[in-house]
Amino acid sequence: MSLSRKVLIVGSYNQDLSWKTSNFPYPGQTVLGTFHMNPGGKGSNQAVAAVRAGAHATFVGAVGKDPFGAAAHTFLKNEGLTIHLVEKTEAATGTAAIMVNSAGQNEIIVALGSNLLLTSEDVPDALLNEASIIICPLEAQLTTVEGIFKRAKQAGARTLLNPAPMPKHLPPEILKHTDIIVPNEGEFAQLISQIEPGFDTASILADLSTLPHQAIHQACRILKIDHVIITLGEKGVFVSSPTEYFYLPAIPVKVIDTTGAGDAFIGGLTTSLIENPNDMYKAVCFANCTAALAVTKPGAAPSFPLRPEIDALLKKHLKDKLV
Ligand code: RIB
């Protein structure tokens, strides 16, 4: 088992092009809004969230030979990450078109570009061997993720899969090599229906306040993954492990922009797990606070909190017994 205290994130970097508008346009409609450009991509966001939360984090990704790729280098270095960015000349750096409405909800289209050219071989053995947790979101080829997770397990690291965006068919080999999976409720429902078609996940998740949590726990166990952590947005988070399950409500905050909230959660979660590998409850509380702070500011990575802010919120809510 690896004794390292580093987290390695292998995944996407995208240039986020974001428009804030009152209401999402319906097909054929033109609406007015304001525009911002930010660094993004689920992998890069998760790496930034982890390093800001206090982890020693390394990011491996692929960018194009273009201004967005050059900006990625500068941004990630300035954040204090160890980076291994592979330049791919055959494709442009990934981009994301993001719309955010007045409720802070978002709709996103991603052109993955160079992210799709990243291979497992692009990840040096040395980086895999020095990590105790390896995170992969799915803005990459599935064969790349499968290769990395197999190597991660051989190296004795824990693997965390963020199945976003959820593909039509997630290879069982990836799930077999996953220790912790963090889907949102839609991704969880898709996952279960791929493994057990006909299983009514939607109604299980529909009303957390009335349904016994045992039913959700049983649905999680279908995945045969040690830790299943379903992020439920403003409804909170449900956690199922082999010997326990628990639910935490979201921390009430004024929501400005939910873009990257799931990424902030994962960065916070892994930072805490690096510090206390066996304390999943503490890690989820810490992650809940990280995500709550992230949604109070615009953008994805730029909204992620620093460690003292997370610790202060955690302390306050532990005192109020809200987490
Ligand atoms: O999770 C949010 C991210 O999804 C954005 O930064 C965007 O780039 C897409 O990858």
Coordinates of C-alpha atoms and ligand atoms in Angstrom, one line a residue:
M1 CA 0.0 0.0 0.0
S2 CA 1.3 3.4 -0.9
L3 CA 2.4 5.6 2.0
S4 CA 2.4 8.8 -0.1
R5 CA 0.1 11.6 0.9
K6 CA -0.3 13.0 -2.6
V7 CA -3.4 13.1 -4.8
L8 CA -3.1 12.6 -8.6
I9 CA -5.8 13.9 -10.9
V10 CA -5.8 12.7 -14.4
G11 CA -8.3 14.4 -16.6
S12 CA -9.6 17.3 -18.5
Y13 CA -8.6 20.9 -18.9
N14 CA -11.2 23.1 -20.7
Q15 CA -11.4 26.8 -21.3
D16 CA -14.8 27.7 -19.9
L17 CA -16.8 30.3 -21.8
S18 CA -19.7 31.2 -19.4
W19 CA -22.8 33.3 -19.9
K20 CA -24.9 34.5 -17.0
T21 CA -28.5 35.1 -17.9
S22 CA -31.8 35.4 -16.1
N23 CA -33.5 32.4 -17.7
F24 CA -32.1 29.7 -20.0
P25 CA -33.1 30.4 -23.6
Y26 CA -35.6 28.0 -25.1
P27 CA -34.9 26.6 -28.6
G28 CA -35.0 29.5 -31.1
Q29 CA -34.9 32.2 -28.5
T30 CA -32.2 34.9 -28.0
V31 CA -31.6 36.2 -24.5
L32 CA -29.1 38.7 -23.1
G33 CA -26.4 38.0 -20.6
T34 CA -23.0 38.7 -19.3
F35 CA -19.8 36.9 -20.3
H36 CA -16.8 35.5 -18.5
M37 CA -13.9 33.3 -19.5
N38 CA -12.4 31.0 -16.8
P39 CA -10.1 27.9 -16.6
G40 CA -12.2 24.8 -16.2
G41 CA -12.6 21.1 -17.1
K42 CA -13.5 18.6 -14.4
G43 CA -10.0 17.2 -13.9
S44 CA -8.4 20.6 -13.6
N45 CA -11.2 21.9 -11.4
Q46 CA -10.8 18.9 -9.0
A47 CA -7.0 19.4 -8.9
V48 CA -7.4 23.1 -8.1
A49 CA -10.0 22.4 -5.4
A50 CA -7.7 19.8 -3.8
V51 CA -4.6 22.1 -3.8
R52 CA -6.6 25.1 -2.4
A53 CA -8.0 22.8 0.3
G54 CA -4.4 21.9 1.4
A55 CA -3.5 18.8 -0.5
H56 CA -0.2 18.1 -2.4
A57 CA -1.8 17.6 -5.8
T58 CA -0.6 16.7 -9.2
F59 CA -2.6 17.2 -12.4
V60 CA -2.0 15.3 -15.7
G61 CA -3.9 16.5 -18.7
A62 CA -3.6 17.2 -22.5
V63 CA -3.9 20.6 -24.1
G64 CA -3.6 21.8 -27.7
K65 CA -0.8 24.0 -29.1
D66 CA -2.9 27.2 -28.8
P67 CA -3.5 30.2 -26.5
F68 CA -5.9 28.3 -24.3
G69 CA -3.3 25.6 -23.8
A70 CA -0.6 28.1 -22.9
A71 CA -3.0 29.8 -20.5
A72 CA -3.6 26.4 -18.8
H73 CA 0.1 26.1 -18.0
T74 CA 0.3 29.5 -16.4
F75 CA -3.0 29.1 -14.4
L76 CA -2.2 25.6 -13.0
K77 CA 1.4 26.5 -12.1
N78 CA 0.2 29.6 -10.3
E79 CA -2.3 27.6 -8.3
G80 CA 0.7 25.6 -6.8
L81 CA 0.0 22.3 -8.6
T82 CA 2.6 19.9 -9.8
I83 CA 1.6 19.6 -13.5
H84 CA 2.3 17.3 -16.3
L85 CA 0.6 18.8 -19.3
V86 CA 1.0 16.9 -22.6
E87 CA 0.8 19.1 -25.7
K88 CA -1.2 17.5 -28.5
T89 CA -0.7 19.2 -31.9
E90 CA -3.6 17.3 -33.6
A91 CA -6.4 19.0 -31.6
A92 CA -7.4 22.2 -29.9
T93 CA -7.6 22.6 -26.2
G94 CA -11.0 21.6 -24.8
T95 CA -13.7 24.2 -24.5
A96 CA -17.0 24.4 -22.6
A97 CA -20.0 26.6 -23.3
I98 CA -21.7 27.3 -20.0
M99 CA -25.0 29.0 -19.3
V100 CA -25.9 30.0 -15.7
N101 CA -29.3 31.2 -14.8
S102 CA -30.4 33.5 -11.9
A103 CA -30.9 30.4 -9.7
G104 CA -27.3 29.5 -10.2
Q105 CA -28.1 26.4 -12.2
N106 CA -26.0 25.6 -15.2
E107 CA -26.2 23.9 -18.6
I108 CA -22.9 22.9 -20.2
I109 CA -21.7 21.7 -23.7
V110 CA -18.1 20.5 -23.8
A111 CA -15.9 20.1 -26.9
L112 CA -13.3 17.8 -25.4
G113 CA -10.6 18.4 -28.2
S114 CA -7.2 17.5 -26.9
N115 CA -8.6 15.8 -23.8
L116 CA -9.6 12.9 -26.0
L117 CA -6.0 12.4 -27.1
L118 CA -4.7 11.8 -23.5
T119 CA -3.6 8.1 -23.1
S120 CA -2.7 6.1 -20.1
E121 CA 0.9 6.0 -21.3
D122 CA 1.0 9.9 -21.0
V123 CA 0.9 9.4 -17.2
P124 CA 4.5 8.7 -16.0
D125 CA 5.0 5.7 -13.6
A126 CA 6.7 8.1 -11.1
L127 CA 3.5 10.2 -10.7
L128 CA 1.3 7.1 -10.3
N129 CA 3.7 5.6 -7.7
E130 CA 3.9 8.7 -5.5
A131 CA 0.1 9.1 -5.2
S132 CA -2.1 7.5 -2.6
I133 CA -5.4 8.6 -4.3
I134 CA -5.9 8.8 -8.1
I135 CA -8.9 10.6 -9.5
C136 CA -10.4 10.3 -13.0
P137 CA -13.5 12.1 -14.3
L138 CA -14.8 10.9 -17.7
E139 CA -13.9 13.8 -20.0
A140 CA -11.4 11.4 -21.6
Q141 CA -11.4 8.1 -23.6
L142 CA -12.8 5.3 -21.5
T143 CA -9.8 3.1 -22.5
T144 CA -7.5 5.8 -21.0
V145 CA -9.3 5.8 -17.6
E146 CA -9.4 2.0 -17.6
G147 CA -5.6 1.8 -18.2
I148 CA -4.9 4.4 -15.5
F149 CA -7.1 2.7 -12.9
K150 CA -5.5 -0.7 -13.6
R151 CA -2.0 0.8 -13.2
A152 CA -3.2 2.7 -10.1
K153 CA -4.3 -0.5 -8.4
Q154 CA -1.0 -2.2 -9.3
A155 CA 0.7 0.7 -7.6
G156 CA -1.3 0.3 -4.5
A157 CA -3.3 3.6 -4.8
R158 CA -7.0 4.2 -4.0
T159 CA -9.0 5.1 -7.1
L160 CA -11.8 7.6 -7.2
L161 CA -14.1 7.7 -10.3
N162 CA -16.3 10.7 -11.1
P163 CA -18.6 9.3 -13.8
A164 CA -19.2 12.6 -15.4
P165 CA -20.2 12.9 -18.1
M166 CA -21.8 9.5 -17.8
P167 CA -21.3 7.4 -21.0
K168 CA -24.0 5.2 -22.6
H169 CA -22.0 2.2 -21.5
L170 CA -19.4 2.4 -18.7
P171 CA -17.0 -0.6 -19.1
P172 CA -17.3 -3.0 -16.0
E173 CA -13.5 -3.1 -16.0
I174 CA -13.5 0.5 -14.8
L175 CA -15.9 -0.1 -12.0
K176 CA -14.0 -3.2 -11.0
H177 CA -10.9 -1.1 -10.4
T178 CA -12.8 1.7 -8.6
D179 CA -12.6 2.2 -4.8
I180 CA -14.7 5.3 -4.5
I181 CA -17.3 6.5 -6.9
V182 CA -18.9 10.0 -6.8
P183 CA -21.8 10.4 -9.2
N184 CA -24.6 12.9 -9.0
E185 CA -28.1 11.6 -8.8
G186 CA -28.7 11.5 -12.6
E187 CA -25.4 9.7 -13.2
F188 CA -26.2 7.3 -10.4
A189 CA -29.5 6.4 -11.9
Q190 CA -27.9 5.9 -15.3
L191 CA -25.2 3.6 -13.8
I192 CA -27.7 1.4 -12.0
S193 CA -29.9 1.1 -15.1
Q194 CA -26.8 -0.1 -17.1
I195 CA -26.2 -2.8 -14.5
E196 CA -29.8 -3.7 -13.6
P197 CA -32.1 -2.5 -16.4
G198 CA -35.6 -1.9 -15.0
F199 CA -34.4 -0.9 -11.5
D200 CA -36.4 2.1 -10.5
T201 CA -33.6 4.4 -9.2
A202 CA -35.5 7.6 -9.8
S203 CA -38.2 6.8 -7.3
I204 CA -35.6 5.7 -4.8
L205 CA -33.9 9.1 -5.0
A206 CA -37.0 11.2 -5.5
D207 CA -37.9 11.8 -1.9
L208 CA -35.0 11.4 0.5
S209 CA -37.1 12.8 3.4
T210 CA -39.6 9.9 3.3
L211 CA -37.8 7.0 1.8
P212 CA -35.8 4.8 4.2
H213 CA -32.1 5.3 3.5
Q214 CA -31.7 1.5 3.6
A215 CA -33.3 1.4 0.1
I216 CA -30.8 3.8 -1.3
H217 CA -27.9 1.9 0.4
Q218 CA -29.1 -1.4 -1.2
A219 CA -29.2 0.3 -4.6
C220 CA -25.6 1.5 -4.0
R221 CA -24.4 -2.0 -3.2
I222 CA -25.4 -3.1 -6.7
L223 CA -22.3 -1.3 -7.9
K224 CA -20.0 -3.5 -5.8
I225 CA -17.8 -0.5 -5.1
D226 CA -16.6 0.1 -1.5
H227 CA -17.7 3.7 -1.2
V228 CA -20.6 5.2 -3.2
I229 CA -21.1 8.9 -2.6
I230 CA -24.1 10.4 -4.4
T231 CA -24.1 14.2 -4.6
L232 CA -27.6 15.5 -4.6
G233 CA -27.1 19.2 -5.1
E234 CA -29.2 21.3 -2.8
K235 CA -30.6 18.1 -1.2
G236 CA -27.2 17.1 0.2
V237 CA -25.2 13.9 -0.1
F238 CA -25.8 10.2 0.5
V239 CA -22.9 7.9 1.4
S240 CA -22.9 4.1 1.2
S241 CA -19.9 2.0 2.4
P242 CA -19.8 -1.7 3.1
T243 CA -20.4 -1.3 6.8
E244 CA -22.3 2.0 7.1
Y245 CA -24.4 4.5 5.3
F246 CA -25.4 8.0 6.1
Y247 CA -27.0 11.1 4.6
L248 CA -25.9 14.7 5.1
P249 CA -28.1 17.7 4.1
A250 CA -26.5 20.5 2.1
I251 CA -25.2 23.5 4.0
P252 CA -27.6 26.4 3.4
V253 CA -25.9 29.2 1.5
K254 CA -26.9 31.9 -1.1
V255 CA -26.3 30.2 -4.4
I256 CA -24.7 32.2 -7.1
D257 CA -23.3 29.6 -9.5
T258 CA -23.3 25.8 -9.1
T259 CA -20.7 25.3 -11.9
G260 CA -18.0 23.0 -10.6
A261 CA -19.7 22.3 -7.2
G262 CA -19.2 18.6 -7.7
D263 CA -15.6 19.1 -8.6
A264 CA -15.1 21.2 -5.4
F265 CA -16.7 18.4 -3.4
I266 CA -14.3 15.8 -4.9
G267 CA -11.2 18.1 -4.3
G268 CA -12.3 18.6 -0.6
L269 CA -13.1 14.9 -0.1
T270 CA -9.8 13.6 -1.4
T271 CA -7.8 16.2 0.6
S272 CA -9.5 15.1 3.8
L273 CA -9.0 11.4 2.9
I274 CA -5.3 11.9 2.3
E275 CA -5.1 13.3 5.9
N276 CA -7.5 10.7 7.5
P277 CA -7.7 7.8 5.1
N278 CA -10.3 5.8 7.1
D279 CA -12.6 8.7 8.2
M280 CA -15.1 8.9 5.4
Y281 CA -17.6 10.8 7.6
K282 CA -15.2 13.6 8.3
A283 CA -14.1 13.6 4.6
V284 CA -17.7 14.0 3.4
C285 CA -18.4 16.8 6.0
F286 CA -15.2 18.6 4.7
A287 CA -16.3 18.1 1.1
N288 CA -19.8 19.4 1.8
C289 CA -18.3 22.6 3.2
T290 CA -15.9 23.0 0.2
A291 CA -18.8 22.6 -2.2
A292 CA -21.1 25.0 -0.2
L293 CA -18.5 27.7 -0.3
A294 CA -17.8 27.2 -4.1
V295 CA -21.5 27.8 -5.1
T296 CA -21.5 31.3 -3.4
K297 CA -19.1 32.7 -6.1
P298 CA -19.2 32.8 -9.9
G299 CA -17.3 30.3 -12.1
A300 CA -15.8 26.9 -11.4
A301 CA -12.1 26.9 -10.3
P302 CA -12.1 30.7 -9.4
S303 CA -14.9 30.0 -6.9
F304 CA -13.1 27.3 -4.9
P305 CA -12.3 28.1 -1.3
L306 CA -8.9 28.1 0.5
R307 CA -8.3 25.8 3.6
P308 CA -9.0 28.5 6.3
E309 CA -12.4 29.2 4.8
I310 CA -13.3 25.5 4.7
D311 CA -12.1 24.9 8.3
A312 CA -14.1 27.9 9.5
L313 CA -17.3 26.7 7.9
L314 CA -16.7 23.2 9.1
K315 CA -16.2 24.4 12.7
K316 CA -19.3 26.5 12.6
H317 CA -21.5 23.7 11.3
L318 CA -20.0 21.0 13.6
K319 CA -20.9 23.4 16.4
D320 CA -24.4 23.9 15.1
K321 CA -24.6 20.1 14.5
L322 CA -25.5 20.7 10.9
V323 CA -22.9 18.3 9.5
Ligands
RIB1 O1 -17.8 20.4 -13.7 C1 -17.8 21.7 -14.3 C2 -16.9 21.6 -15.6 O2 -17.6 20.8 -16.5 C3 -16.7 23.0 -16.3 O3 -15.5 23.6 -15.8 C4 -16.6 22.6 -17.7 O4 -15.3 22.7 -18.3 C5 -17.0 21.1 -17.8 O5 -16.0 20.3 -17.9

